[in-house]
Coordinates of C-alpha atoms and ligand atoms in Angstrom, one line a residue:
M1 CA -68.3 6.2 -165.3
E2 CA -69.3 10.1 -165.0
L3 CA -70.7 11.5 -161.8
I4 CA -71.5 15.1 -160.8
I5 CA -70.7 15.6 -157.4
A6 CA -73.0 18.3 -156.0
T7 CA -70.9 20.5 -154.5
H8 CA -69.4 24.5 -155.4
N9 CA -66.8 23.4 -153.3
Q10 CA -63.4 22.8 -155.3
H11 CA -61.8 22.1 -152.6
K12 CA -64.5 19.6 -151.6
A13 CA -64.5 18.1 -155.0
T14 CA -60.5 17.9 -155.4
E15 CA -60.3 16.0 -151.8
I16 CA -63.2 13.5 -153.1
Q17 CA -61.8 13.2 -156.7
R18 CA -58.2 12.4 -155.1
L19 CA -60.0 9.3 -153.0
L20 CA -61.5 7.8 -156.7
P21 CA -60.2 5.1 -159.0
N22 CA -59.8 6.8 -162.6
W23 CA -62.7 4.9 -163.9
I24 CA -64.8 7.1 -161.9
S25 CA -64.6 11.1 -163.0
V26 CA -66.4 14.2 -161.1
K27 CA -67.5 16.9 -162.4
T28 CA -68.4 19.7 -160.5
L29 CA -71.5 21.6 -160.3
D30 CA -69.6 24.5 -161.7
E31 CA -68.4 22.5 -164.8
I32 CA -71.9 21.6 -165.7
E33 CA -73.2 25.2 -165.5
C34 CA -75.2 24.6 -162.4
F35 CA -74.7 28.2 -160.5
E36 CA -77.2 28.4 -158.2
D37 CA -77.4 27.7 -154.1
I38 CA -78.7 24.2 -153.6
P39 CA -81.4 23.9 -150.3
E40 CA -79.7 22.6 -147.1
T41 CA -82.4 23.1 -144.7
E42 CA -82.7 19.9 -143.0
N43 CA -81.9 19.1 -139.6
T44 CA -79.9 16.1 -140.4
L45 CA -76.9 14.9 -142.2
E46 CA -78.9 12.1 -144.1
G47 CA -81.6 14.5 -145.1
N48 CA -79.2 17.7 -146.3
A49 CA -77.4 15.0 -148.3
R50 CA -80.5 13.9 -149.9
L51 CA -81.8 17.1 -150.5
K52 CA -78.7 17.8 -152.3
S53 CA -78.2 14.9 -154.5
T54 CA -82.2 14.9 -155.5
Y55 CA -82.2 18.3 -156.4
I56 CA -79.4 17.8 -159.0
S57 CA -80.7 14.5 -159.8
K58 CA -84.3 15.8 -161.0
K59 CA -83.0 18.9 -162.2
Y60 CA -80.1 18.1 -164.3
H61 CA -81.2 14.2 -165.1
V62 CA -77.7 12.9 -164.2
N63 CA -76.4 10.2 -162.0
C64 CA -74.7 12.6 -159.0
F65 CA -73.9 12.3 -155.2
A66 CA -73.7 14.9 -152.4
D67 CA -72.3 14.7 -148.8
D68 CA -72.6 16.3 -146.2
S69 CA -70.5 16.2 -142.6
G70 CA -70.3 17.5 -139.1
L71 CA -68.6 17.0 -135.7
E72 CA -70.5 15.2 -133.0
I73 CA -69.9 15.9 -129.7
D74 CA -71.1 13.6 -127.0
A75 CA -70.9 16.1 -124.0
L76 CA -73.1 18.7 -126.2
G77 CA -76.0 16.4 -127.2
G78 CA -74.3 15.9 -130.8
E79 CA -73.9 19.6 -131.4
P80 CA -72.8 20.9 -133.4
G81 CA -73.8 18.2 -136.2
V82 CA -75.6 19.3 -139.3
Y83 CA -74.5 23.1 -137.7
S84 CA -71.0 22.5 -137.9
A85 CA -70.2 24.8 -140.4
R86 CA -72.1 27.8 -138.7
Y87 CA -71.8 26.9 -135.3
A88 CA -71.0 30.3 -134.1
G89 CA -72.6 32.5 -137.0
E90 CA -73.3 32.5 -140.8
N91 CA -69.8 33.7 -141.8
G92 CA -68.7 30.1 -140.6
D93 CA -65.5 31.2 -139.4
A94 CA -63.6 27.8 -138.5
H95 CA -61.6 29.7 -135.2
N96 CA -64.5 30.8 -134.0
N97 CA -66.3 27.7 -134.2
M98 CA -63.7 26.1 -132.5
D99 CA -63.6 28.7 -129.8
L100 CA -67.5 28.4 -129.2
V101 CA -66.8 24.4 -128.6
L102 CA -63.9 25.0 -126.5
E103 CA -65.5 27.4 -124.2
K104 CA -68.8 25.2 -124.1
M105 CA -66.4 22.1 -123.5
Q106 CA -65.0 24.2 -120.4
G107 CA -64.4 21.9 -117.1
I108 CA -66.1 19.1 -118.7
T109 CA -64.0 15.7 -118.9
N110 CA -66.3 13.8 -121.0
R111 CA -64.7 14.7 -124.5
Q112 CA -65.8 12.1 -126.9
A113 CA -66.8 13.2 -130.0
K114 CA -67.1 11.8 -133.6
F115 CA -67.2 13.0 -137.5
R116 CA -69.9 12.0 -139.3
T117 CA -69.9 12.2 -143.4
V118 CA -73.5 10.6 -144.7
I119 CA -73.1 10.4 -148.8
S120 CA -76.3 10.3 -150.9
L121 CA -75.3 9.0 -154.0
I122 CA -78.4 8.8 -157.0
I123 CA -77.7 6.3 -160.1
D124 CA -80.5 6.2 -162.4
G125 CA -82.7 7.8 -160.2
V126 CA -82.2 5.3 -156.9
E127 CA -80.9 6.6 -154.0
T128 CA -77.9 4.8 -152.1
Q129 CA -76.8 6.1 -148.5
F130 CA -73.0 5.5 -147.3
Q131 CA -71.7 6.6 -144.0
G132 CA -68.4 7.3 -142.6
T133 CA -67.6 8.0 -138.8
I134 CA -64.1 8.5 -136.8
E135 CA -64.3 8.4 -133.4
G136 CA -62.2 10.8 -131.2
E137 CA -61.9 13.4 -128.8
I138 CA -62.0 17.1 -128.2
T139 CA -58.6 18.5 -127.4
Q140 CA -58.5 21.3 -124.6
E141 CA -56.9 23.5 -127.1
K142 CA -56.0 24.2 -130.9
S143 CA -52.7 22.6 -132.3
G144 CA -51.6 22.4 -135.7
T145 CA -51.9 24.0 -138.8
E146 CA -53.2 21.6 -141.5
G147 CA -56.4 21.0 -143.1
F148 CA -59.8 22.6 -142.1
G149 CA -62.7 23.3 -139.9
Y150 CA -62.7 21.5 -136.3
D151 CA -59.7 19.7 -137.3
P152 CA -56.6 21.5 -134.9
I153 CA -59.2 20.5 -131.8
F154 CA -60.1 17.0 -133.2
K155 CA -57.3 14.0 -132.1
P156 CA -59.0 10.9 -133.3
L157 CA -59.1 7.6 -131.1
G158 CA -55.3 6.1 -130.7
S159 CA -53.8 8.8 -132.3
E160 CA -51.2 11.6 -130.7
A161 CA -52.0 14.2 -132.9
T162 CA -54.9 16.3 -133.9
F163 CA -56.2 16.0 -137.3
S164 CA -54.5 19.5 -137.9
E165 CA -51.1 17.7 -137.2
M166 CA -51.4 15.5 -140.0
S167 CA -50.6 15.7 -143.3
L168 CA -53.7 15.2 -145.8
A169 CA -52.6 11.9 -146.9
E170 CA -52.5 10.2 -143.4
K171 CA -55.8 12.2 -142.7
N172 CA -57.2 10.3 -145.4
K173 CA -56.4 6.8 -144.6
I174 CA -58.5 7.5 -141.7
S175 CA -61.1 10.3 -141.9
H176 CA -65.0 10.2 -141.7
R177 CA -65.2 11.2 -145.4
S178 CA -62.9 8.6 -147.2
Q179 CA -64.6 6.0 -145.2
A180 CA -67.9 7.0 -147.0
V181 CA -66.3 7.4 -150.0
E182 CA -64.8 4.0 -150.2
K183 CA -68.3 2.4 -149.3
M184 CA -69.4 4.1 -152.1
I185 CA -66.7 3.1 -154.5
G186 CA -67.4 -0.7 -153.4
F187 CA -71.1 -0.1 -154.1
L188 CA -70.2 1.6 -157.8
R189 CA -67.8 -1.2 -158.5
G190 CA -70.1 -4.0 -157.8
L191 CA -73.0 -1.8 -160.6
E192 CA -70.2 -1.9 -163.0
K193 CA -69.6 -6.2 -163.1
Ligands
LIG1 P1 -69.2 19.3 -145.0 O1 -70.8 19.0 -144.9 O2 -68.3 18.8 -145.7 O3 -69.1 21.0 -146.0 O4 -68.7 19.6 -143.8 C1 -69.5 20.7 -142.8 C2 -68.7 21.6 -141.7 O5 -68.3 20.3 -140.6 C3 -67.8 21.9 -142.5 O6 -67.7 23.2 -142.5 C4 -66.7 21.9 -140.8 O7 -66.7 22.8 -140.2 C5 -66.9 20.4 -140.5 N1 -66.1 19.1 -140.8 C6 -66.8 18.7 -141.9 N2 -65.9 17.4 -142.2 C7 -64.6 17.9 -141.6 C8 -63.1 17.7 -141.3 O8 -62.7 16.8 -141.9 N3 -62.6 18.2 -140.4 C9 -62.8 19.3 -139.9 N4 -64.1 19.8 -139.8 C10 -64.9 19.2 -140.7

């Protein structure tokens, strides 16, 4: 089975490809010679994931999926959420984003947060969504050198380490993204039978 992943981000495509069994092969947008920016103008993860998958499915008539993820902090009313990538400005600098979160969280004792991923899969024109969530807390300071985004300030529930202090393999065992991908694999396995 071949699926197009609606992203230009090679890092993301490789990370997801590693989670998939080898009977699912993934091609990126660049590989189908789609070089345009796909709109991400909705204000929910669900809406943005759907926008991206629908755009590619309608334009290229292919089976495809898109994902959208974000960090949702309880004490900030779910922020940065859908704006996670550009919380501190359009250039999307991860350290500025984390600094802004730590600044807003100063003096706040409720540090509960979660990462959430929504995948929108379109097979033969029909959409199905899958969600993955990992609960945890925002640390007082950055710690660790691995990963990306908010990993240095997010400690999963029951863990002594931040995501950034884990290897990619350790993170992938529990991450929001891998949980959503696992659910999609289960669904696709059902279609293959
Ligand atoms: P995307 O939808 O996967 O591109 O994620 C949007 C933004 O959410 C990223 O740019 C990061 O700021 C944040 N984010 C999503 N997943 C993770 C993660 O696993 N670790 C840290 N930050 C993440």
